[in-house]
């Protein structure tokens, strides 16, 4: 994995946008995995800016979101479908036929999860998956203890994740108990991973994921096994790392070539 440490959140977002746009320029029909949460917001704002100001074309892109709460109406302000519309899709020229988000209201959840996996495969697999990381080391809603080979399925949210997300719902009771999520195995099949983290609250999870043992108790630690994973983090999120890391992609690639 290539770890790149930037000064602050703005620099993390700019570096992430640079990598995504780079891939889009090489492959306009990129299959892009999208994440929700506060971390990718700066990246999404930059993609919208580049579409509006520089005419960056998203019409050939296919997207797959990582996860969704079970049971929320599609237009619920906290559904990830709503989140994506509000924070990214409204500002781009994506073709709605190529946009995929797990369905919070799927009647047959198991069947829907299988269908989701089939759609990813039919699109040719994920080229690049954007990831955040939970304070507990989760990726998507793969909570600690998730099988490292898991596929898209329903997961029970941990108390920690529900508490972390309660701020959006007003009260803990209103946070759904279940979510649909791509599995760790699904995510690991993406050809490239771009994991972003910002702030002190992520420092332990980042240190455990980068420098700790690979364990299902820190699902993000499996990223160590990925042949093309980029971790772009700010100084605060990197504060518990003990190794030496690069500050740009170019430097990171040179460092890697040396070893
Ligand atoms: P955040 O969430 O970006 O809002 O910190 C990340 C996550 O829980 O995966």
PDB file of C-alpha atoms and ligand atoms in Angstrom:
ATOM      1  CA  UNK A   1       0.000   0.000   0.000  1.00  0.00           C
ATOM      2  CA  UNK A   2       1.124   3.542  -0.649  1.00  0.00           C
ATOM      3  CA  UNK A   3       0.602   5.874   2.311  1.00  0.00           C
ATOM      4  CA  UNK A   4       0.593   9.559   1.487  1.00  0.00           C
ATOM      5  CA  UNK A   5       0.455  12.099   4.294  1.00  0.00           C
ATOM      6  CA  UNK A   6      -0.927  15.539   3.489  1.00  0.00           C
ATOM      7  CA  UNK A   7      -1.039  18.603   5.749  1.00  0.00           C
ATOM      8  CA  UNK A   8      -4.790  18.865   6.154  1.00  0.00           C
ATOM      9  CA  UNK A   9      -8.208  17.800   4.939  1.00  0.00           C
ATOM     10  CA  UNK A  10      -8.186  20.180   1.966  1.00  0.00           C
ATOM     11  CA  UNK A  11      -4.914  18.704   0.737  1.00  0.00           C
ATOM     12  CA  UNK A  12      -6.237  15.146   1.206  1.00  0.00           C
ATOM     13  CA  UNK A  13      -9.307  16.024  -0.877  1.00  0.00           C
ATOM     14  CA  UNK A  14      -7.230  17.665  -3.613  1.00  0.00           C
ATOM     15  CA  UNK A  15      -4.847  14.699  -3.829  1.00  0.00           C
ATOM     16  CA  UNK A  16      -7.784  12.258  -3.938  1.00  0.00           C
ATOM     17  CA  UNK A  17      -9.452  14.271  -6.718  1.00  0.00           C
ATOM     18  CA  UNK A  18      -6.202  14.287  -8.675  1.00  0.00           C
ATOM     19  CA  UNK A  19      -6.033  10.480  -8.537  1.00  0.00           C
ATOM     20  CA  UNK A  20      -9.696   9.952  -9.484  1.00  0.00           C
ATOM     21  CA  UNK A  21      -9.577  12.424 -12.379  1.00  0.00           C
ATOM     22  CA  UNK A  22      -6.352  10.905 -13.601  1.00  0.00           C
ATOM     23  CA  UNK A  23      -8.068   7.515 -13.845  1.00  0.00           C
ATOM     24  CA  UNK A  24     -11.113   9.058 -15.550  1.00  0.00           C
ATOM     25  CA  UNK A  25      -8.978  10.723 -18.188  1.00  0.00           C
ATOM     26  CA  UNK A  26      -7.357   7.376 -19.010  1.00  0.00           C
ATOM     27  CA  UNK A  27     -10.661   5.480 -18.920  1.00  0.00           C
ATOM     28  CA  UNK A  28     -13.804   7.630 -19.375  1.00  0.00           C
ATOM     29  CA  UNK A  29     -16.017   4.578 -18.699  1.00  0.00           C
ATOM     30  CA  UNK A  30     -14.370   4.006 -15.326  1.00  0.00           C
ATOM     31  CA  UNK A  31     -16.241   1.815 -12.827  1.00  0.00           C
ATOM     32  CA  UNK A  32     -15.977   3.856  -9.662  1.00  0.00           C
ATOM     33  CA  UNK A  33     -16.910   2.691  -6.167  1.00  0.00           C
ATOM     34  CA  UNK A  34     -18.286   5.505  -4.024  1.00  0.00           C
ATOM     35  CA  UNK A  35     -18.401   6.026  -0.271  1.00  0.00           C
ATOM     36  CA  UNK A  36     -20.586   8.157   1.975  1.00  0.00           C
ATOM     37  CA  UNK A  37     -19.634   9.878   5.247  1.00  0.00           C
ATOM     38  CA  UNK A  38     -18.001  13.216   5.873  1.00  0.00           C
ATOM     39  CA  UNK A  39     -14.555  12.219   4.601  1.00  0.00           C
ATOM     40  CA  UNK A  40     -15.166  12.161   0.814  1.00  0.00           C
ATOM     41  CA  UNK A  41     -17.148  15.442   0.810  1.00  0.00           C
ATOM     42  CA  UNK A  42     -14.116  17.544  -0.158  1.00  0.00           C
ATOM     43  CA  UNK A  43     -13.307  15.135  -2.988  1.00  0.00           C
ATOM     44  CA  UNK A  44     -16.900  15.249  -4.218  1.00  0.00           C
ATOM     45  CA  UNK A  45     -16.968  19.064  -4.108  1.00  0.00           C
ATOM     46  CA  UNK A  46     -13.800  19.122  -6.213  1.00  0.00           C
ATOM     47  CA  UNK A  47     -15.272  16.676  -8.771  1.00  0.00           C
ATOM     48  CA  UNK A  48     -18.357  18.894  -9.076  1.00  0.00           C
ATOM     49  CA  UNK A  49     -16.149  21.961  -9.512  1.00  0.00           C
ATOM     50  CA  UNK A  50     -14.167  20.256 -12.261  1.00  0.00           C
ATOM     51  CA  UNK A  51     -17.361  19.216 -14.039  1.00  0.00           C
ATOM     52  CA  UNK A  52     -18.815  22.729 -13.856  1.00  0.00           C
ATOM     53  CA  UNK A  53     -15.689  24.776 -14.515  1.00  0.00           C
ATOM     54  CA  UNK A  54     -13.581  22.476 -16.661  1.00  0.00           C
ATOM     55  CA  UNK A  55     -16.262  20.399 -18.367  1.00  0.00           C
ATOM     56  CA  UNK A  56     -15.043  17.091 -16.930  1.00  0.00           C
ATOM     57  CA  UNK A  57     -17.432  14.504 -18.372  1.00  0.00           C
ATOM     58  CA  UNK A  58     -19.005  11.872 -16.111  1.00  0.00           C
ATOM     59  CA  UNK A  59     -21.568  10.548 -18.581  1.00  0.00           C
ATOM     60  CA  UNK A  60     -19.720   7.294 -19.308  1.00  0.00           C
ATOM     61  CA  UNK A  61     -18.877   6.501 -15.693  1.00  0.00           C
ATOM     62  CA  UNK A  62     -20.500   3.612 -13.839  1.00  0.00           C
ATOM     63  CA  UNK A  63     -20.772   3.971 -10.061  1.00  0.00           C
ATOM     64  CA  UNK A  64     -21.462   1.569  -7.205  1.00  0.00           C
ATOM     65  CA  UNK A  65     -22.009   2.780  -3.676  1.00  0.00           C
ATOM     66  CA  UNK A  66     -20.579   0.740  -0.851  1.00  0.00           C
ATOM     67  CA  UNK A  67     -23.533   0.551   1.470  1.00  0.00           C
ATOM     68  CA  UNK A  68     -26.977   1.694   2.573  1.00  0.00           C
ATOM     69  CA  UNK A  69     -29.131   1.555   5.699  1.00  0.00           C
ATOM     70  CA  UNK A  70     -31.877  -1.059   5.691  1.00  0.00           C
ATOM     71  CA  UNK A  71     -35.445   0.199   5.923  1.00  0.00           C
ATOM     72  CA  UNK A  72     -35.072   3.933   5.284  1.00  0.00           C
ATOM     73  CA  UNK A  73     -37.310   5.414   2.588  1.00  0.00           C
ATOM     74  CA  UNK A  74     -35.267   6.448  -0.466  1.00  0.00           C
ATOM     75  CA  UNK A  75     -35.933  10.131   0.177  1.00  0.00           C
ATOM     76  CA  UNK A  76     -35.110   9.953   3.909  1.00  0.00           C
ATOM     77  CA  UNK A  77     -32.561  12.720   4.552  1.00  0.00           C
ATOM     78  CA  UNK A  78     -30.141  10.197   6.082  1.00  0.00           C
ATOM     79  CA  UNK A  79     -30.446   7.515   3.420  1.00  0.00           C
ATOM     80  CA  UNK A  80     -27.238   7.166   1.455  1.00  0.00           C
ATOM     81  CA  UNK A  81     -29.238   7.498  -1.760  1.00  0.00           C
ATOM     82  CA  UNK A  82     -30.276  10.958  -0.575  1.00  0.00           C
ATOM     83  CA  UNK A  83     -26.756  11.736   0.631  1.00  0.00           C
ATOM     84  CA  UNK A  84     -25.269  10.934  -2.772  1.00  0.00           C
ATOM     85  CA  UNK A  85     -27.843  12.986  -4.611  1.00  0.00           C
ATOM     86  CA  UNK A  86     -27.261  15.962  -2.353  1.00  0.00           C
ATOM     87  CA  UNK A  87     -23.474  15.807  -2.170  1.00  0.00           C
ATOM     88  CA  UNK A  88     -22.395  14.511  -5.557  1.00  0.00           C
ATOM     89  CA  UNK A  89     -24.898  13.382  -8.160  1.00  0.00           C
ATOM     90  CA  UNK A  90     -26.804  16.668  -8.417  1.00  0.00           C
ATOM     91  CA  UNK A  91     -23.657  18.410  -9.604  1.00  0.00           C
ATOM     92  CA  UNK A  92     -22.455  15.869 -12.211  1.00  0.00           C
ATOM     93  CA  UNK A  93     -23.737  14.578 -15.543  1.00  0.00           C
ATOM     94  CA  UNK A  94     -23.865  10.898 -14.555  1.00  0.00           C
ATOM     95  CA  UNK A  95     -26.199   8.646 -16.522  1.00  0.00           C
ATOM     96  CA  UNK A  96     -28.756   7.409 -13.941  1.00  0.00           C
ATOM     97  CA  UNK A  97     -28.741   3.990 -15.654  1.00  0.00           C
ATOM     98  CA  UNK A  98     -25.122   3.551 -14.599  1.00  0.00           C
ATOM     99  CA  UNK A  99     -25.576   4.592 -10.945  1.00  0.00           C
ATOM    100  CA  UNK A 100     -25.978   1.830  -8.350  1.00  0.00           C
ATOM    101  CA  UNK A 101     -26.781   2.056  -4.645  1.00  0.00           C
ATOM    102  CA  UNK A 102     -27.949  -0.901  -2.537  1.00  0.00           C
ATOM    103  CA  UNK A 103     -31.714  -0.624  -2.118  1.00  0.00           C
ATOM    104  CA  UNK A 104     -32.752   0.194   1.457  1.00  0.00           C
ATOM    105  CA  UNK A 105     -36.237  -1.135   0.687  1.00  0.00           C
ATOM    106  CA  UNK A 106     -35.315  -4.372  -1.116  1.00  0.00           C
ATOM    107  CA  UNK A 107     -38.039  -6.957  -0.455  1.00  0.00           C
ATOM    108  CA  UNK A 108     -35.696  -9.920  -0.640  1.00  0.00           C
ATOM    109  CA  UNK A 109     -32.432  -8.727   0.844  1.00  0.00           C
ATOM    110  CA  UNK A 110     -30.386 -11.839   0.042  1.00  0.00           C
ATOM    111  CA  UNK A 111     -31.534 -11.793  -3.528  1.00  0.00           C
ATOM    112  CA  UNK A 112     -30.789  -8.083  -3.812  1.00  0.00           C
ATOM    113  CA  UNK A 113     -27.248  -8.570  -2.466  1.00  0.00           C
ATOM    114  CA  UNK A 114     -26.597 -11.284  -5.057  1.00  0.00           C
ATOM    115  CA  UNK A 115     -27.977  -9.007  -7.763  1.00  0.00           C
ATOM    116  CA  UNK A 116     -25.679  -6.188  -6.613  1.00  0.00           C
ATOM    117  CA  UNK A 117     -22.629  -8.436  -6.890  1.00  0.00           C
ATOM    118  CA  UNK A 118     -23.786  -9.533 -10.355  1.00  0.00           C
ATOM    119  CA  UNK A 119     -24.119  -5.910 -11.457  1.00  0.00           C
ATOM    120  CA  UNK A 120     -20.549  -5.185 -10.359  1.00  0.00           C
ATOM    121  CA  UNK A 121     -19.317  -8.222 -12.274  1.00  0.00           C
ATOM    122  CA  UNK A 122     -21.410  -7.314 -15.344  1.00  0.00           C
ATOM    123  CA  UNK A 123     -19.823  -3.840 -15.355  1.00  0.00           C
ATOM    124  CA  UNK A 124     -16.409  -5.517 -15.542  1.00  0.00           C
ATOM    125  CA  UNK A 125     -15.563  -5.149 -11.843  1.00  0.00           C
ATOM    126  CA  UNK A 126     -14.665  -2.058  -9.859  1.00  0.00           C
ATOM    127  CA  UNK A 127     -11.725  -0.114 -11.274  1.00  0.00           C
ATOM    128  CA  UNK A 128     -11.288   2.169  -8.288  1.00  0.00           C
ATOM    129  CA  UNK A 129     -13.024   2.016  -4.913  1.00  0.00           C
ATOM    130  CA  UNK A 130     -13.081   5.070  -2.668  1.00  0.00           C
ATOM    131  CA  UNK A 131     -13.129   4.220   1.041  1.00  0.00           C
ATOM    132  CA  UNK A 132     -13.431   6.004   4.353  1.00  0.00           C
ATOM    133  CA  UNK A 133     -12.551   4.271   7.599  1.00  0.00           C
ATOM    134  CA  UNK A 134     -14.532   4.049  10.827  1.00  0.00           C
ATOM    135  CA  UNK A 135     -13.010   4.972  14.180  1.00  0.00           C
ATOM    136  CA  UNK A 136     -13.283   1.214  14.869  1.00  0.00           C
ATOM    137  CA  UNK A 137     -11.447   0.270  11.667  1.00  0.00           C
ATOM    138  CA  UNK A 138     -14.509  -0.644   9.630  1.00  0.00           C
ATOM    139  CA  UNK A 139     -14.646  -0.211   5.862  1.00  0.00           C
ATOM    140  CA  UNK A 140     -18.100   0.367   4.420  1.00  0.00           C
ATOM    141  CA  UNK A 141     -20.331  -1.252   7.075  1.00  0.00           C
ATOM    142  CA  UNK A 142     -17.981  -4.184   7.546  1.00  0.00           C
ATOM    143  CA  UNK A 143     -17.732  -3.899  11.289  1.00  0.00           C
ATOM    144  CA  UNK A 144     -14.942  -5.486  13.379  1.00  0.00           C
ATOM    145  CA  UNK A 145     -15.288  -9.248  13.159  1.00  0.00           C
ATOM    146  CA  UNK A 146     -16.529  -9.191   9.559  1.00  0.00           C
ATOM    147  CA  UNK A 147     -15.185 -12.036   7.481  1.00  0.00           C
ATOM    148  CA  UNK A 148     -12.288 -10.828   5.380  1.00  0.00           C
ATOM    149  CA  UNK A 149     -13.731 -12.808   2.468  1.00  0.00           C
ATOM    150  CA  UNK A 150     -17.288 -11.493   2.854  1.00  0.00           C
ATOM    151  CA  UNK A 151     -19.529 -10.467  -0.036  1.00  0.00           C
ATOM    152  CA  UNK A 152     -22.395  -7.960  -0.243  1.00  0.00           C
ATOM    153  CA  UNK A 153     -24.816  -8.806   2.579  1.00  0.00           C
ATOM    154  CA  UNK A 154     -26.786  -7.426   5.491  1.00  0.00           C
ATOM    155  CA  UNK A 155     -24.814  -6.472   8.617  1.00  0.00           C
ATOM    156  CA  UNK A 156     -25.853  -5.518  12.123  1.00  0.00           C
ATOM    157  CA  UNK A 157     -24.337  -2.161  13.030  1.00  0.00           C
ATOM    158  CA  UNK A 158     -22.205  -2.027  16.164  1.00  0.00           C
ATOM    159  CA  UNK A 159     -23.126   0.220  19.085  1.00  0.00           C
ATOM    160  CA  UNK A 160     -20.039   2.359  18.267  1.00  0.00           C
ATOM    161  CA  UNK A 161     -21.117   2.971  14.664  1.00  0.00           C
ATOM    162  CA  UNK A 162     -24.691   3.734  15.708  1.00  0.00           C
ATOM    163  CA  UNK A 163     -23.379   6.193  18.337  1.00  0.00           C
ATOM    164  CA  UNK A 164     -21.020   7.784  15.760  1.00  0.00           C
ATOM    165  CA  UNK A 165     -23.942   8.262  13.373  1.00  0.00           C
ATOM    166  CA  UNK A 166     -26.558   9.295  15.954  1.00  0.00           C
ATOM    167  CA  UNK A 167     -25.570  12.935  15.415  1.00  0.00           C
ATOM    168  CA  UNK A 168     -27.167  12.780  11.979  1.00  0.00           C
ATOM    169  CA  UNK A 169     -30.411  11.178  13.129  1.00  0.00           C
ATOM    170  CA  UNK A 170     -31.139  13.274  16.205  1.00  0.00           C
ATOM    171  CA  UNK A 171     -31.250  10.300  18.556  1.00  0.00           C
ATOM    172  CA  UNK A 172     -29.619   6.900  18.881  1.00  0.00           C
ATOM    173  CA  UNK A 173     -32.982   5.110  18.662  1.00  0.00           C
ATOM    174  CA  UNK A 174     -33.564   6.538  15.194  1.00  0.00           C
ATOM    175  CA  UNK A 175     -30.331   5.071  13.776  1.00  0.00           C
ATOM    176  CA  UNK A 176     -31.143   1.917  11.782  1.00  0.00           C
ATOM    177  CA  UNK A 177     -29.833  -1.340  13.229  1.00  0.00           C
ATOM    178  CA  UNK A 178     -28.979  -2.985   9.940  1.00  0.00           C
ATOM    179  CA  UNK A 179     -27.230  -2.029   6.741  1.00  0.00           C
ATOM    180  CA  UNK A 180     -26.521  -3.539   3.342  1.00  0.00           C
ATOM    181  CA  UNK A 181     -22.836  -3.429   2.560  1.00  0.00           C
ATOM    182  CA  UNK A 182     -20.363  -4.642  -0.007  1.00  0.00           C
ATOM    183  CA  UNK A 183     -18.246  -7.282   1.679  1.00  0.00           C
ATOM    184  CA  UNK A 184     -14.554  -7.020   2.460  1.00  0.00           C
ATOM    185  CA  UNK A 185     -13.966  -9.590  -0.293  1.00  0.00           C
ATOM    186  CA  UNK A 186     -16.007  -7.509  -2.756  1.00  0.00           C
ATOM    187  CA  UNK A 187     -13.985  -4.392  -1.929  1.00  0.00           C
ATOM    188  CA  UNK A 188     -10.681  -6.254  -2.199  1.00  0.00           C
ATOM    189  CA  UNK A 189     -11.504  -7.252  -5.775  1.00  0.00           C
ATOM    190  CA  UNK A 190     -11.487  -3.622  -6.906  1.00  0.00           C
ATOM    191  CA  UNK A 191      -8.430  -3.060  -9.076  1.00  0.00           C
ATOM    192  CA  UNK A 192      -7.409  -0.040  -7.007  1.00  0.00           C
ATOM    193  CA  UNK A 193      -8.387   1.252  -3.584  1.00  0.00           C
ATOM    194  CA  UNK A 194      -8.262   4.858  -2.407  1.00  0.00           C
ATOM    195  CA  UNK A 195      -8.748   5.094   1.350  1.00  0.00           C
ATOM    196  CA  UNK A 196      -9.087   8.575   2.828  1.00  0.00           C
ATOM    197  CA  UNK A 197      -8.894   9.614   6.465  1.00  0.00           C
ATOM    198  CA  UNK A 198      -8.803  12.909   8.272  1.00  0.00           C
ATOM    199  CA  UNK A 199      -8.600  13.959  11.903  1.00  0.00           C
ATOM    200  CA  UNK A 200      -7.331  12.699  15.225  1.00  0.00           C
ATOM    201  CA  UNK A 201     -10.358  10.425  15.651  1.00  0.00           C
ATOM    202  CA  UNK A 202      -9.039   8.171  12.872  1.00  0.00           C
ATOM    203  CA  UNK A 203      -5.416   8.019  14.091  1.00  0.00           C
ATOM    204  CA  UNK A 204      -5.716   4.739  15.960  1.00  0.00           C
ATOM    205  CA  UNK A 205      -7.667   3.012  13.217  1.00  0.00           C
ATOM    206  CA  UNK A 206      -5.109   4.167  10.623  1.00  0.00           C
ATOM    207  CA  UNK A 207      -2.140   3.002  12.711  1.00  0.00           C
ATOM    208  CA  UNK A 208      -3.792  -0.380  13.315  1.00  0.00           C
ATOM    209  CA  UNK A 209      -4.667  -0.751   9.631  1.00  0.00           C
ATOM    210  CA  UNK A 210      -1.262   0.230   8.263  1.00  0.00           C
ATOM    211  CA  UNK A 211       1.156  -1.055  10.874  1.00  0.00           C
ATOM    212  CA  UNK A 212      -0.830  -3.595  12.882  1.00  0.00           C
ATOM    213  CA  UNK A 213      -1.514  -7.255  12.163  1.00  0.00           C
ATOM    214  CA  UNK A 214      -4.102  -8.159   9.539  1.00  0.00           C
ATOM    215  CA  UNK A 215      -7.190  -9.057  11.487  1.00  0.00           C
ATOM    216  CA  UNK A 216     -10.937  -9.228  11.026  1.00  0.00           C
ATOM    217  CA  UNK A 217     -11.153  -7.109  14.187  1.00  0.00           C
ATOM    218  CA  UNK A 218      -9.747  -4.205  12.120  1.00  0.00           C
ATOM    219  CA  UNK A 219     -11.321  -4.836   8.720  1.00  0.00           C
ATOM    220  CA  UNK A 220      -9.313  -2.024   7.055  1.00  0.00           C
ATOM    221  CA  UNK A 221      -6.086  -3.894   7.894  1.00  0.00           C
ATOM    222  CA  UNK A 222      -6.821  -6.263   4.973  1.00  0.00           C
ATOM    223  CA  UNK A 223      -5.916  -3.371   2.688  1.00  0.00           C
ATOM    224  CA  UNK A 224      -2.282  -4.349   3.424  1.00  0.00           C
ATOM    225  CA  UNK A 225      -2.913  -7.330   1.130  1.00  0.00           C
ATOM    226  CA  UNK A 226      -4.179  -5.250  -1.788  1.00  0.00           C
ATOM    227  CA  UNK A 227      -1.703  -4.895  -4.673  1.00  0.00           C
ATOM    228  CA  UNK A 228      -2.752  -1.305  -5.499  1.00  0.00           C
ATOM    229  CA  UNK A 229      -4.039   0.520  -2.447  1.00  0.00           C
ATOM    230  CA  UNK A 230      -3.487   4.226  -1.827  1.00  0.00           C
ATOM    231  CA  UNK A 231      -4.072   5.705   1.621  1.00  0.00           C
ATOM    232  CA  UNK A 232      -4.261   9.473   1.636  1.00  0.00           C
ATOM    233  CA  UNK A 233      -4.456  10.827   5.174  1.00  0.00           C
ATOM    234  CA  UNK A 234      -3.857  14.129   6.905  1.00  0.00           C
ATOM    235  CA  UNK A 235      -1.289  14.730   9.640  1.00  0.00           C
ATOM    236  CA  UNK A 236      -3.829  14.272  12.418  1.00  0.00           C
ATOM    237  CA  UNK A 237      -5.008  10.895  11.092  1.00  0.00           C
ATOM    238  CA  UNK A 238      -1.352   9.887  10.583  1.00  0.00           C
ATOM    239  CA  UNK A 239      -0.291  10.983  14.073  1.00  0.00           C
ATOM    240  CA  UNK A 240      -0.076   7.452  15.502  1.00  0.00           C
ATOM    241  CA  UNK A 241       1.920   5.971  12.610  1.00  0.00           C
ATOM    242  CA  UNK A 242       5.533   5.262  13.440  1.00  0.00           C
ATOM    243  CA  UNK A 243       6.983   4.610   9.962  1.00  0.00           C
ATOM    244  CA  UNK A 244       8.221   7.129   7.387  1.00  0.00           C
ATOM    245  CA  UNK A 245       5.764   7.914   4.615  1.00  0.00           C
ATOM    246  CA  UNK A 246       5.618   9.993   1.471  1.00  0.00           C
ATOM    247  CA  UNK A 247       3.825  13.294   0.970  1.00  0.00           C
ATOM    248  CA  UNK A 248       3.016  12.959  -2.753  1.00  0.00           C
ATOM    249  CA  UNK A 249       2.094  10.116  -5.103  1.00  0.00           C
ATOM    250  CA  UNK A 250       5.256  10.705  -7.076  1.00  0.00           C
ATOM    251  CA  UNK A 251       7.393  10.384  -3.964  1.00  0.00           C
ATOM    252  CA  UNK A 252       5.408   7.342  -2.800  1.00  0.00           C
ATOM    253  CA  UNK A 253       5.961   5.553  -6.093  1.00  0.00           C
ATOM    254  CA  UNK A 254       9.704   6.287  -5.954  1.00  0.00           C
ATOM    255  CA  UNK A 255       9.887   5.057  -2.353  1.00  0.00           C
ATOM    256  CA  UNK A 256       8.115   1.857  -3.381  1.00  0.00           C
ATOM    257  CA  UNK A 257      10.385   1.287  -6.374  1.00  0.00           C
ATOM    258  CA  UNK A 258      13.414   1.487  -4.101  1.00  0.00           C
ATOM    259  CA  UNK A 259      12.267  -1.435  -1.939  1.00  0.00           C
TER     260      UNK A 259
HETATM  261  P1  LIG B   1     -16.724   9.496   8.122  1.00  0.00           P
HETATM  262  O1  LIG B   1     -17.124   7.958   8.163  1.00  0.00           O
HETATM  263  O2  LIG B   1     -16.167   9.745   6.755  1.00  0.00           O
HETATM  264  O3  LIG B   1     -17.998  10.238   8.350  1.00  0.00           O
HETATM  265  O4  LIG B   1     -15.718   9.712   9.191  1.00  0.00           O
HETATM  266  C1  LIG B   1     -16.257   7.006   7.629  1.00  0.00           C
HETATM  267  C2  LIG B   1     -16.762   5.605   7.928  1.00  0.00           C
HETATM  268  O5  LIG B   1     -17.392   5.386   8.979  1.00  0.00           O
HETATM  269  O6  LIG B   1     -16.499   4.714   7.109  1.00  0.00           O
END
